Coordinates of C-alpha atoms in Angstrom, one line a residue:
X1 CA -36.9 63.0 -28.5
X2 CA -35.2 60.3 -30.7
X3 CA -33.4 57.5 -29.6
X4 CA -31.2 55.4 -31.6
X5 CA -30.3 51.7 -30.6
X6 CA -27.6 49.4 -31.1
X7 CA -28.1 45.3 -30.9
X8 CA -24.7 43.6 -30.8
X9 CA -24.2 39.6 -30.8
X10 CA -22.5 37.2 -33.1
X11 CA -25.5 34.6 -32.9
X12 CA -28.0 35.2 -35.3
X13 CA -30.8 33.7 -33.4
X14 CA -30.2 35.5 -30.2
X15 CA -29.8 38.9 -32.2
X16 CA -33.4 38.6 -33.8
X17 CA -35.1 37.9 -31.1
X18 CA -33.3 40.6 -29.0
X19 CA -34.4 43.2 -32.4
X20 CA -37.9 42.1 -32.1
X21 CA -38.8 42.1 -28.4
X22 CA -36.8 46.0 -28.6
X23 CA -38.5 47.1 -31.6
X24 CA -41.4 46.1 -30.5
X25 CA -41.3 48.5 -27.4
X26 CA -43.9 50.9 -29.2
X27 CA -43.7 53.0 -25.4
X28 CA -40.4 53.8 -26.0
X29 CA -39.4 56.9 -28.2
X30 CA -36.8 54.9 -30.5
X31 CA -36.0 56.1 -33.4
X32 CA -34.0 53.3 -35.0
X33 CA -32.6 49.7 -34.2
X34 CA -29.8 48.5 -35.8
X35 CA -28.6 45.3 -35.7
X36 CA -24.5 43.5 -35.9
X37 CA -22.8 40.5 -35.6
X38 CA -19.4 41.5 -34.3
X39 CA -18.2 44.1 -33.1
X40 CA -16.0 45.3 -35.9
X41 CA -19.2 45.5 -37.9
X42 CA -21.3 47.6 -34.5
X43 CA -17.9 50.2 -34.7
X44 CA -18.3 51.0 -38.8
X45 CA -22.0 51.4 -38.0
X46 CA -21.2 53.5 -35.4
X47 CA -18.9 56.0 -37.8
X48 CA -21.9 56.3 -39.9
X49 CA -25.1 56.7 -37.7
X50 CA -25.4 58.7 -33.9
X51 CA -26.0 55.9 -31.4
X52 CA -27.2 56.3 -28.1
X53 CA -28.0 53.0 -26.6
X54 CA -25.7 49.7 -27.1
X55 CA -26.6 46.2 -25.8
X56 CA -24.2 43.5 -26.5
X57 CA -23.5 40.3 -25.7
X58 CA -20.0 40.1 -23.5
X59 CA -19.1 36.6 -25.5
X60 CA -18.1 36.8 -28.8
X61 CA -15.3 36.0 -30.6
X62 CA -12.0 37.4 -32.0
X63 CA -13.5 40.9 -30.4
X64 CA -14.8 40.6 -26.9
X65 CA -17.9 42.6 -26.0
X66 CA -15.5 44.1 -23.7
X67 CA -13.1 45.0 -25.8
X68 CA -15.9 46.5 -28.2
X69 CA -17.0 48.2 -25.1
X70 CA -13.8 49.8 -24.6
X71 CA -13.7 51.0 -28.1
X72 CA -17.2 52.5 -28.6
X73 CA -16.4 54.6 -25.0
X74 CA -13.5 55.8 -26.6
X75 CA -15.4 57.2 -30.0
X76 CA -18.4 58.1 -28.0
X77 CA -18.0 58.4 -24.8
X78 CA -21.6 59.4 -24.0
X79 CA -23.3 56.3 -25.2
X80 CA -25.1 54.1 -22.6
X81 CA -24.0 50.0 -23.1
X82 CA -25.9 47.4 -21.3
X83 CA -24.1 43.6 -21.1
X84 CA -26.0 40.7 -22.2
X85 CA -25.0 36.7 -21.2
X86 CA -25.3 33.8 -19.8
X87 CA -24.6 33.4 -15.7
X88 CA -21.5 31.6 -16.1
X89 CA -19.8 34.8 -17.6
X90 CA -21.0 36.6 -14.1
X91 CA -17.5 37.4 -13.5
X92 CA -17.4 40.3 -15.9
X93 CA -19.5 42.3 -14.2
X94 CA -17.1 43.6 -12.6
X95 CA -15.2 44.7 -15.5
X96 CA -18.4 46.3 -16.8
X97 CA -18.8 48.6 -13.7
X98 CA -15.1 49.8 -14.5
X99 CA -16.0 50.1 -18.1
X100 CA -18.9 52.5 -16.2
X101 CA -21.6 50.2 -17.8
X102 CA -25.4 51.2 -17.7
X103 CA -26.5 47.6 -16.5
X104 CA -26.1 43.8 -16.9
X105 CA -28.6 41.2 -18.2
X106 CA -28.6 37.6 -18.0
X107 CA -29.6 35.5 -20.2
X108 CA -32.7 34.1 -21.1
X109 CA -33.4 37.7 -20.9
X110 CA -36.8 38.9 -19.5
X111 CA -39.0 40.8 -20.6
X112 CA -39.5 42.9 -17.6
X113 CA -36.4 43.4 -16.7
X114 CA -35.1 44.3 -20.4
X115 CA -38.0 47.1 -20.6
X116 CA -37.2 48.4 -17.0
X117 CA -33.6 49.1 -18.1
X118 CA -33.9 50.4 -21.9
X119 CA -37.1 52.6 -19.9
X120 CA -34.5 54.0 -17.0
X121 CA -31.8 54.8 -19.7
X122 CA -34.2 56.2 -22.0
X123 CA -35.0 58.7 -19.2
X124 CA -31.7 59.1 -18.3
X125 CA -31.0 60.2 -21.8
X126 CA -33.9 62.5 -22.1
X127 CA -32.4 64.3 -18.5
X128 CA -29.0 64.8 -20.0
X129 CA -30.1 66.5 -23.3
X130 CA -32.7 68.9 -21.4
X131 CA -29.5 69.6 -18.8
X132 CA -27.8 70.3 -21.9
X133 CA -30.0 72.5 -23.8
X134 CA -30.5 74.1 -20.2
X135 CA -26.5 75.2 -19.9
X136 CA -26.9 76.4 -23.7
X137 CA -29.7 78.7 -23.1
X138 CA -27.5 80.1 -20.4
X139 CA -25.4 82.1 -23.0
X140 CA -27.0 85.5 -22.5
X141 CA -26.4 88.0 -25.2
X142 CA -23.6 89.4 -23.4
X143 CA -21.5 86.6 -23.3
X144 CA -22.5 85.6 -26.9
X145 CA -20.3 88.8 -27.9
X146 CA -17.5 88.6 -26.0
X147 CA -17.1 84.7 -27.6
X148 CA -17.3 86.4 -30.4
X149 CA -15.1 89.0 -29.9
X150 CA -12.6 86.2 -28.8
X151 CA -13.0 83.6 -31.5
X152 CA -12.4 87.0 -34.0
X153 CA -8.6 87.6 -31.6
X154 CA -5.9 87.2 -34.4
X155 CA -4.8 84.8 -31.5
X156 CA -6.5 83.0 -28.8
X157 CA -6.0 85.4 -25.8
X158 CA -7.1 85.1 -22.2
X159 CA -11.0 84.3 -22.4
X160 CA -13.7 85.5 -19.7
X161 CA -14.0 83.0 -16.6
X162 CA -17.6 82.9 -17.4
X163 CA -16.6 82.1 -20.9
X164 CA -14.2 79.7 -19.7
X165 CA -17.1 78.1 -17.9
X166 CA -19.6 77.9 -20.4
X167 CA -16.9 76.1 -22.8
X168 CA -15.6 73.7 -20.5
X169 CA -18.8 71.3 -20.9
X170 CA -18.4 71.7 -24.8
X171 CA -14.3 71.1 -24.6
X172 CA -14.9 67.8 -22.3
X173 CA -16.1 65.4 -25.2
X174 CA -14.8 67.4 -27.7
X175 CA -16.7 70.3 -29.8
X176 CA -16.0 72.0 -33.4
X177 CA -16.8 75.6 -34.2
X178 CA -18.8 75.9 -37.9
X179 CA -19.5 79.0 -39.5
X180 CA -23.1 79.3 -41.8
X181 CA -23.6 81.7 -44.2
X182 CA -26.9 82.4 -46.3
X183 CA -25.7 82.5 -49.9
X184 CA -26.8 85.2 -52.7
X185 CA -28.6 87.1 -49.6
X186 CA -26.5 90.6 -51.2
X187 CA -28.7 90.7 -54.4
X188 CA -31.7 88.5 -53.6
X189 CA -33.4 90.6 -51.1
X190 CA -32.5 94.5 -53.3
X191 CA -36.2 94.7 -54.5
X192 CA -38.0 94.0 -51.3
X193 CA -38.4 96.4 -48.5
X194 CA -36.9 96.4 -44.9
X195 CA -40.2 95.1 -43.0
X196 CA -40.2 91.9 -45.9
X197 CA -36.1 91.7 -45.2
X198 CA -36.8 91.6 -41.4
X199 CA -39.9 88.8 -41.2
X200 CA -37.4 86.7 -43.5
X201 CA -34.3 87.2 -41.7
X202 CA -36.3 86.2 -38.4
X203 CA -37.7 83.3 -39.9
X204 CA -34.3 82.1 -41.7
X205 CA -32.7 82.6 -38.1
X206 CA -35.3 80.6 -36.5
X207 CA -35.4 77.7 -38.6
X208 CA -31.8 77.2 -37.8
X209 CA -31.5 77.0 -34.4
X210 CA -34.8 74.9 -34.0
X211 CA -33.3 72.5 -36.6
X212 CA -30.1 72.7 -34.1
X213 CA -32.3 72.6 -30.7
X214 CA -34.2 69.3 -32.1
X215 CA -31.2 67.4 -33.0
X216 CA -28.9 68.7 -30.4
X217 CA -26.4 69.7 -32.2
X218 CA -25.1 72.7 -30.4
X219 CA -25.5 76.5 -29.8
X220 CA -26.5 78.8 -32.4
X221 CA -25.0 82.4 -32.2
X222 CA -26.1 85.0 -35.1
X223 CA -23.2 87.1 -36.1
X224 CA -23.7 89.4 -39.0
X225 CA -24.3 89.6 -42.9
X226 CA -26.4 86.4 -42.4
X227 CA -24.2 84.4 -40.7
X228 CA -24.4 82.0 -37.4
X229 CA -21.8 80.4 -35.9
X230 CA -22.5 77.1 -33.9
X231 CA -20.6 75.4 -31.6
X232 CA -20.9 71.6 -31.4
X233 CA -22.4 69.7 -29.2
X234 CA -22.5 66.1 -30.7
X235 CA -19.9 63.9 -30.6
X236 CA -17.2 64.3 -33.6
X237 CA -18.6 61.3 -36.4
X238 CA -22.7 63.2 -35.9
X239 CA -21.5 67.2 -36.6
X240 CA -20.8 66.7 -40.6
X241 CA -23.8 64.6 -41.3
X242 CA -26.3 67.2 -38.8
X243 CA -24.7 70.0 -41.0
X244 CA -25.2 68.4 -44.4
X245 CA -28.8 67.6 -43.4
X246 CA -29.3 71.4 -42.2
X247 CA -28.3 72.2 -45.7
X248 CA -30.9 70.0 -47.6
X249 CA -33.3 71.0 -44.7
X250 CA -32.8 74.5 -45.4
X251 CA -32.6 74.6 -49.3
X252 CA -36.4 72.9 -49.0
X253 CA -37.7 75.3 -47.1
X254 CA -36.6 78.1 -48.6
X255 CA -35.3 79.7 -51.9
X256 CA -32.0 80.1 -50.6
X257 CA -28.9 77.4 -50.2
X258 CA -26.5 77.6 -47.2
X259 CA -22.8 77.5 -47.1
X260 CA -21.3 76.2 -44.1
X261 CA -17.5 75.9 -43.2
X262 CA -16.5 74.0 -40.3
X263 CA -13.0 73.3 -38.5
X264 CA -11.5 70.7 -36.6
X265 CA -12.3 69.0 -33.2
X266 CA -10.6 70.4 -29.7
X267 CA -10.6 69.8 -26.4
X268 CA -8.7 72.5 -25.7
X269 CA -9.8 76.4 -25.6
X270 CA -6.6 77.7 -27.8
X271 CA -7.6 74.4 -30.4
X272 CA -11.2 75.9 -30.1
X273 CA -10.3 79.5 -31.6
X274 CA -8.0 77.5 -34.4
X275 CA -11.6 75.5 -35.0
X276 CA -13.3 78.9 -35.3
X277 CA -10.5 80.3 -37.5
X278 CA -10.3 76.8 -39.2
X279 CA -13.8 77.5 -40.4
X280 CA -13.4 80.4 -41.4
X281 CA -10.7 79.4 -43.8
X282 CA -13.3 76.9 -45.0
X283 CA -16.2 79.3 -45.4
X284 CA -13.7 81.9 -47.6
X285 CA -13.1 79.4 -50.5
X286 CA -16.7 79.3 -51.1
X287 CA -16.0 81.2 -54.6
X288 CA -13.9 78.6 -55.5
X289 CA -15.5 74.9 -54.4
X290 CA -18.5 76.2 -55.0
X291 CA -21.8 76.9 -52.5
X292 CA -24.7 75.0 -51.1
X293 CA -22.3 72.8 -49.3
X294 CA -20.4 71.9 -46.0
X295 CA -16.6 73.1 -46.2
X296 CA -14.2 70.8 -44.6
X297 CA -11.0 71.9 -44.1
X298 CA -9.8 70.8 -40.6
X299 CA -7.6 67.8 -42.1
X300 CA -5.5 69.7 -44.3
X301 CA -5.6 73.0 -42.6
X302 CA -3.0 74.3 -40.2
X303 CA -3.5 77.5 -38.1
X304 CA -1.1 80.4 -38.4
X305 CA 0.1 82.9 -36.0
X306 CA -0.6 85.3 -38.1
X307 CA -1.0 86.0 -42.3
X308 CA 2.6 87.0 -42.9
X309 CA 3.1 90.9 -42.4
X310 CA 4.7 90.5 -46.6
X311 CA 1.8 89.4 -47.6
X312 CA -0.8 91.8 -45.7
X313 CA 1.1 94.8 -47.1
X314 CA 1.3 93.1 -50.8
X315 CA -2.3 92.3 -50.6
X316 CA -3.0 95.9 -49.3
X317 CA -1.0 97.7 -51.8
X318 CA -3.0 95.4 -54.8
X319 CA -6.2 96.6 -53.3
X320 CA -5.1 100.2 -53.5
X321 CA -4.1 100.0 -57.1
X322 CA -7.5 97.9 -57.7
X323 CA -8.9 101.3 -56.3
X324 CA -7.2 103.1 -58.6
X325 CA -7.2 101.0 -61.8
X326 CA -3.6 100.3 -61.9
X327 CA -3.0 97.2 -63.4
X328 CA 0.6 97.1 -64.0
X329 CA 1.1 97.5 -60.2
X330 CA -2.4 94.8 -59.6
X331 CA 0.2 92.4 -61.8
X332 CA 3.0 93.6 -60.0
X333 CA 1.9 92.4 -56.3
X334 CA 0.4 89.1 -57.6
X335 CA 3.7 88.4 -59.3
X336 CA 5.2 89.3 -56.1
X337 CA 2.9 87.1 -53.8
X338 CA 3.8 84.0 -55.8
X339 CA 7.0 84.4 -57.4
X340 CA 8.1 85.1 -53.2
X341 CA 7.2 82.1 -51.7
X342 CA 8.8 79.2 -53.3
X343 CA 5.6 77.0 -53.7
X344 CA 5.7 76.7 -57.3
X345 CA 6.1 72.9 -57.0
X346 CA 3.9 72.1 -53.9
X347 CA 0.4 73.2 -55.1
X348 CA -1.5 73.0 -51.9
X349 CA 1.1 75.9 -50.8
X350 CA -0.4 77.8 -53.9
X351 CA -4.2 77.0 -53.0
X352 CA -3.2 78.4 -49.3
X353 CA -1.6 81.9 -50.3
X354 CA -4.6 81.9 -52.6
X355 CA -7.4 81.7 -49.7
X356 CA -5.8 84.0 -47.5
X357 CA -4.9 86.6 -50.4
X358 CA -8.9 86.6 -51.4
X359 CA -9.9 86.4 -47.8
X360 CA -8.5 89.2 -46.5
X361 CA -9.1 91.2 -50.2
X362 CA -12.9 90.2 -49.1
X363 CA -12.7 91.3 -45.7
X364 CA -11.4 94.9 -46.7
X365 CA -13.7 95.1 -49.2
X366 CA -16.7 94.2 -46.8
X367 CA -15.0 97.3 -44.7
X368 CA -16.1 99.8 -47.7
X369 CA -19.3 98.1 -48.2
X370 CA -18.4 96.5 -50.9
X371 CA -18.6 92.5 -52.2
X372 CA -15.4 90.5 -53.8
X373 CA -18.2 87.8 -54.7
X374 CA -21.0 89.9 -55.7
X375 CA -19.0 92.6 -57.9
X376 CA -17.7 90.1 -60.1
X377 CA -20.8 88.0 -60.3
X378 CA -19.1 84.5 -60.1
X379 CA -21.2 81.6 -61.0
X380 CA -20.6 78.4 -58.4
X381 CA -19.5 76.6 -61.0
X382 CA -17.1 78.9 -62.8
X383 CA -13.8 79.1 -60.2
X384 CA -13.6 75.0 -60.3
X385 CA -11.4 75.5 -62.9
X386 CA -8.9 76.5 -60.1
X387 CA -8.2 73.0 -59.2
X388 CA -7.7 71.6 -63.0
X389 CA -4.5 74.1 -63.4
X390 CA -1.0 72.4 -63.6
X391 CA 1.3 75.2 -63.8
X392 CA 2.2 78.2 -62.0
X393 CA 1.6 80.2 -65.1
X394 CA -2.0 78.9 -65.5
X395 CA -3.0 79.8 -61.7
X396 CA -1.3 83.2 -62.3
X397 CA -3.5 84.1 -65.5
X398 CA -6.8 83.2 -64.3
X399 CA -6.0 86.0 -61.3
X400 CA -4.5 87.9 -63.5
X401 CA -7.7 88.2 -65.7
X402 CA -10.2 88.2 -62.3
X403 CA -8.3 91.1 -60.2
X404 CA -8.4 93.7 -63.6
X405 CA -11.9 92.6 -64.0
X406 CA -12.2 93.5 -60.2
X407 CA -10.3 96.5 -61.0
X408 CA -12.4 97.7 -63.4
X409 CA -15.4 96.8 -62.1
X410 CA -14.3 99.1 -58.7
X411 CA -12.9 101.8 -60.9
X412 CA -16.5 102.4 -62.5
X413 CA -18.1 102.1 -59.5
X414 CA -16.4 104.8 -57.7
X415 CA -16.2 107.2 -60.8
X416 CA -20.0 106.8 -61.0
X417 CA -20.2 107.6 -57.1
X418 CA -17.8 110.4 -57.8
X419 CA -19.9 112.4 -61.1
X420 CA -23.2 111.4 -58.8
X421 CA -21.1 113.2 -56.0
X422 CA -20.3 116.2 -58.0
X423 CA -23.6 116.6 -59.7
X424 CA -25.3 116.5 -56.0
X425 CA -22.7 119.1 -55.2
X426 CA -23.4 121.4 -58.0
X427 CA -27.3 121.1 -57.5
X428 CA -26.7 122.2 -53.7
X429 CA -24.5 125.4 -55.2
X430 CA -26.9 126.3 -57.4
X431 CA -29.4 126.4 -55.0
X432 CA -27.6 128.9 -52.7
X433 CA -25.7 131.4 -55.0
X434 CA -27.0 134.5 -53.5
X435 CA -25.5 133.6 -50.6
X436 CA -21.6 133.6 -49.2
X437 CA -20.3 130.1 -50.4
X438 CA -17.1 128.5 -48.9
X439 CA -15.2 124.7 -49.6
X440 CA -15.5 124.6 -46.3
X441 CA -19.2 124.6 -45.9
X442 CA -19.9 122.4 -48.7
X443 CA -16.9 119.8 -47.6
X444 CA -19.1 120.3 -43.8
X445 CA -22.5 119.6 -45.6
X446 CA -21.5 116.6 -47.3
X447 CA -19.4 115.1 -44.6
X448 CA -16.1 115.3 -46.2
X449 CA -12.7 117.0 -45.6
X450 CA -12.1 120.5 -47.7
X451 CA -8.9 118.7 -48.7
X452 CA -10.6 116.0 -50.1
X453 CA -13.0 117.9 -51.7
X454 CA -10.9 120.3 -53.0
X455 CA -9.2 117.4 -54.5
X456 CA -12.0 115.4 -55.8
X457 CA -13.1 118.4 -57.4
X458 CA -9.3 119.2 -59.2
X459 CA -9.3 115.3 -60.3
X460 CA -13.1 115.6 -61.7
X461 CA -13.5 119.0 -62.9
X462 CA -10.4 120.2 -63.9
X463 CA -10.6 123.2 -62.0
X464 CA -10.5 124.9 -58.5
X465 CA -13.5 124.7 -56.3
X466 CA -13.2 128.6 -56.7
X467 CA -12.8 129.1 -60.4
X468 CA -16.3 126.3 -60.4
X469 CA -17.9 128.5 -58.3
X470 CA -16.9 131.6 -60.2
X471 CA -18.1 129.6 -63.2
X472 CA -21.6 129.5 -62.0
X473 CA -22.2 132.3 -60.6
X474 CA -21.3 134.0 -64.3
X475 CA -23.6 131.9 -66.3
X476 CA -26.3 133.2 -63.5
X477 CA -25.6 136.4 -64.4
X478 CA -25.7 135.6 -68.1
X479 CA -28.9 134.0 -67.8
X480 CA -30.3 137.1 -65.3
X481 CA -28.8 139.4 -67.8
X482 CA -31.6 138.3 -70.6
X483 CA -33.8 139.8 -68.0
X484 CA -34.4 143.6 -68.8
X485 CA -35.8 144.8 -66.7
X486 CA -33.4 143.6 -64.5
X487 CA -30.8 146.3 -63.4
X488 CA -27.1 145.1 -63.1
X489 CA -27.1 145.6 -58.9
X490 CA -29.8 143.4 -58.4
X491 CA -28.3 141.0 -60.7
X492 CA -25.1 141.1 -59.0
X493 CA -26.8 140.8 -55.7
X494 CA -28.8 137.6 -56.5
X495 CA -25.5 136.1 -57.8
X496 CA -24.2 136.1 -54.3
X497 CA -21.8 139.6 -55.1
X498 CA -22.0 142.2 -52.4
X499 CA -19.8 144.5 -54.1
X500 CA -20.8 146.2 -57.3
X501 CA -17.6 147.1 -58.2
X502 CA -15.8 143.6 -57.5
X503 CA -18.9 141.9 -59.7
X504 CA -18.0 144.3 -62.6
X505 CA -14.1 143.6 -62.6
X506 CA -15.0 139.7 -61.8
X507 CA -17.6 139.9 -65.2
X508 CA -15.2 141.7 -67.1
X509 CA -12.7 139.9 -66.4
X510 CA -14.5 136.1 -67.3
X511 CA -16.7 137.7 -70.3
X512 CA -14.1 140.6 -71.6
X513 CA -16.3 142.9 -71.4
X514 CA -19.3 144.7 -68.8
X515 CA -22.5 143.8 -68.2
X516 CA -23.2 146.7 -70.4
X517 CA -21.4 145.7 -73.5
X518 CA -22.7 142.1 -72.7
X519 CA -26.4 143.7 -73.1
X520 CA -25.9 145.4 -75.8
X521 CA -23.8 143.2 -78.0
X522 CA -27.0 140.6 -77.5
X523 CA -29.2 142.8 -78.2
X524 CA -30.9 143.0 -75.1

């Protein structure tokens, strides 16, 4: 357990000594002592470091420790303060008790009584955080999903009481929803095998929320395609810093950098789902700030219902013709998107319609197990260029040129998983032309619709499924043919034809002429 300590008084003399005779409590487990002479200076210090402990002197001019008091309650509302001074200011210790003060020293101070209190409070302390991490550990795995499943709501529906309940602790002083995500995981782990994928996952997962469990940060919850989403549970000025120190902590231990996106604070469950939604948003423009980062976009970021039903359909219709390498119609929708919304003079607009466009092309691309990010091979570096545009026209070209390297990119993909389809198909006919062969059984074997495959087939081949089949089967009968000793019925029988008389008009028909005449004019 760490401790951090606070020393507030604006005489020099009185603050020394109080740092030494605290410092030098070697018993107690403090982390750090830092030291101001007003309280201006003690609130800046606290917007930079996580106190826990403040002792101040109650006399001290232009801000009163009381006022300071009132102040460092409000930004952290969890810190213990104990009063310092002299026995004719007595009469504010009644103010401190309604300020809900941790204790009151007079000065000289002892040395007894000073380690008696900072001793109590440092037990105190240690009590709350192992209440704390006690409530967390209460999230079963049950109710881990159905948070989930309500942070993912397009809107922030009725939660579970139980939900509800386990929230309310978090929503008191105020929590933020992040979102981590393991970056490059897609091509990184390809060569190794599932046993090496599973150890490393485990151990990735692990060092995460013991980095979260030692410094309290909040509850870990891991979703999916390496990703954990944690809810806060350190006061609002501590989350960013805990976050950007989990990133360094986690690029040193392993070979792999972490991108988190993080929303704002709530105290309030529907604020809570925008936080989750808000981060998100953050986590999204990852291909264009860049990775191995924290994301903040709560500041500038404001929730929506819902992504306009116009731009859904126009985003779903430019992933249709990526599919399908249409680029007029790819140029088309992005022309639309833009040219529709009347942003072209407030750029942030732009930058918005941009991260929910590519968010929700990602998303549907994830649904076909495929990778916006990964496909196109993006270098952190490379979308910056983003932000240095100054025109509409700029921003529109440098999509332009990514979506029909997308396009193409998909279109080879799928022809390539197409031929491979068709040459698995082919093998498997092959295989089984002495039997009875039907597009229904082949569609059945390889989990498709006959429609589809009849289709496919059409689009690839050129042909019917029927006139392919027919197209084998004769150049088995060719090949069987060379075979003399062969006579035609066993031929036609281990070409899958049942009827001797259909085989010959089907032969005849293809070759323009019989078996016979094939024989003999090939000398066979």
């Amino acid at each position: 357990m760490e401790i951090n300590v606070l020393l507030v008084d604006d005489e020099a003399v009185d603050l020394e000594w109080l740092r030494r005779r605290v410092a030098g409590s070697g018993h107690l487990p403090l982390h750090s002592v830092r030291t101001a002479a007003s309280g201006f200076a003690a609130l800046k210090m606290m917007e930079q470091h996580r106190i826990d402990i403040i002792l101040s002197d109650i006399r001290m001019p232009i801000m009163s420790g009381m006022e300071f008091a009132r102040k460092a309650k409000e930004m952290n509302p969890e810190v213990h303060i104990l009063f310092i001074s002299g026995l004719q200011d007595f009469h504010y210790a009644q103010e401190a008790i309604q300020l809900n003060a941790s204790g009151y020293l007079l000065k000289p101070v002892n040395n007894g009584e000073l380690n008696r209190m900072l001793t109590e409070l440092c037990d105190k302390i240690e009590q709350e955080r192992k209440q704390h991490i006690s409530l967390s550990e209460t999230l079963t795995l049950v109710n881990q999903e159905l948070l989930l499943r309500w942070f993912n709501e397009a809107a922030p529906g009725h939660a579970e009481k139980h939900i509800q309940g386990f929230l309310a602790p978090y929503l008191q002083s105020g929590s933020a929803v992040a979102v981590i995500e393991i970056d490059d995981m897609a091509w990184k782990i390809q060569s190794w095998t599932q046993e090496e994928q599973r150890i490393w996952t485990a151990r990735a997962s692990q060092f995460i929320r013991t980095f979260a469990h030692d410094r309290h940060a909040g509850m870990v919850i891991t979703t999916y395609d390496y990703r954990f989403v944690v809810l806060a549970a350190v006061q609002e000025p501590y989350f960013a810093p805990l976050l950007e120190e989990l990133i360094g902590a986690f690029n040193q231990a392993f070979s792999f950098s972490l991108t988190i996106g993080s929303g704002m604070y709530a105290t309030e469950l529907d604020k809570l789902h925008d936080s989750y939604r808000q981060a998100q948003a953050a986590l999204s423009i990852k291909w264009i700030v860049g990775k191995n980062r924290l994301i903040q976009d709560a500041s500038e970021w404001h929730p929506q219902e819902k992504i306009a039903s116009d731009v859904e359909e126009v985003v779903d219709r430019m992933l249709k013709a990526m599919l399908d390498y249409d680029l007029t119609t790819i140029d088309d929708c992005l022309l639309q998107l833009f040219a529709g919304q009347g942003l072209v003079s407030r750029k942030n607009d732009i930058y918005e319609i941009i991260i929910r466009m590519t968010s929700k092309l990602h998303a549907d691309l994830r649904q076909m197990n495929e990778h916006l990010y990964d496909i196109l091979n993006w270098d952190s570096h490379q979308p910056f260029v983003l932000f240095q545009f100054e025109t509409m026209h700029d921003i529109l070209s440098w999509l332009r040129r990514r979506f029909f390297e997308l396009s193409e990119l998909l279109y080879l993909k799928r022809q390539r998983q197409k031929r491979k389809l068709i040459d698995a198909i082919t093998e498997y006919v092959k295989e089984r032309l002495e039997h009875k062969i039907t597009l229904n059984e082949i569609a059945a074997h390889f989990d498709f619709t006959p429609n589809y495959l009849g289709q496919l087939f059409k689009a690839e081949t050129n042909s019917l499924f029927s006139d392919f089949l027919n197209e084998l089967r004769m150049k088995r009968v060719c090949e069987l043919l060379g075979d003399p000793t062969k006579k035609v019925y066993e031929i036609a029988e281990q070409a899958g034809y049942k009827n001797i008389i259909y085989f010959n008009r089907q032969f005849k028909q293809h070759m323009g002429m019989s078996p016979g005449e094939y024989r003999k004019r090939n000398k066979i």
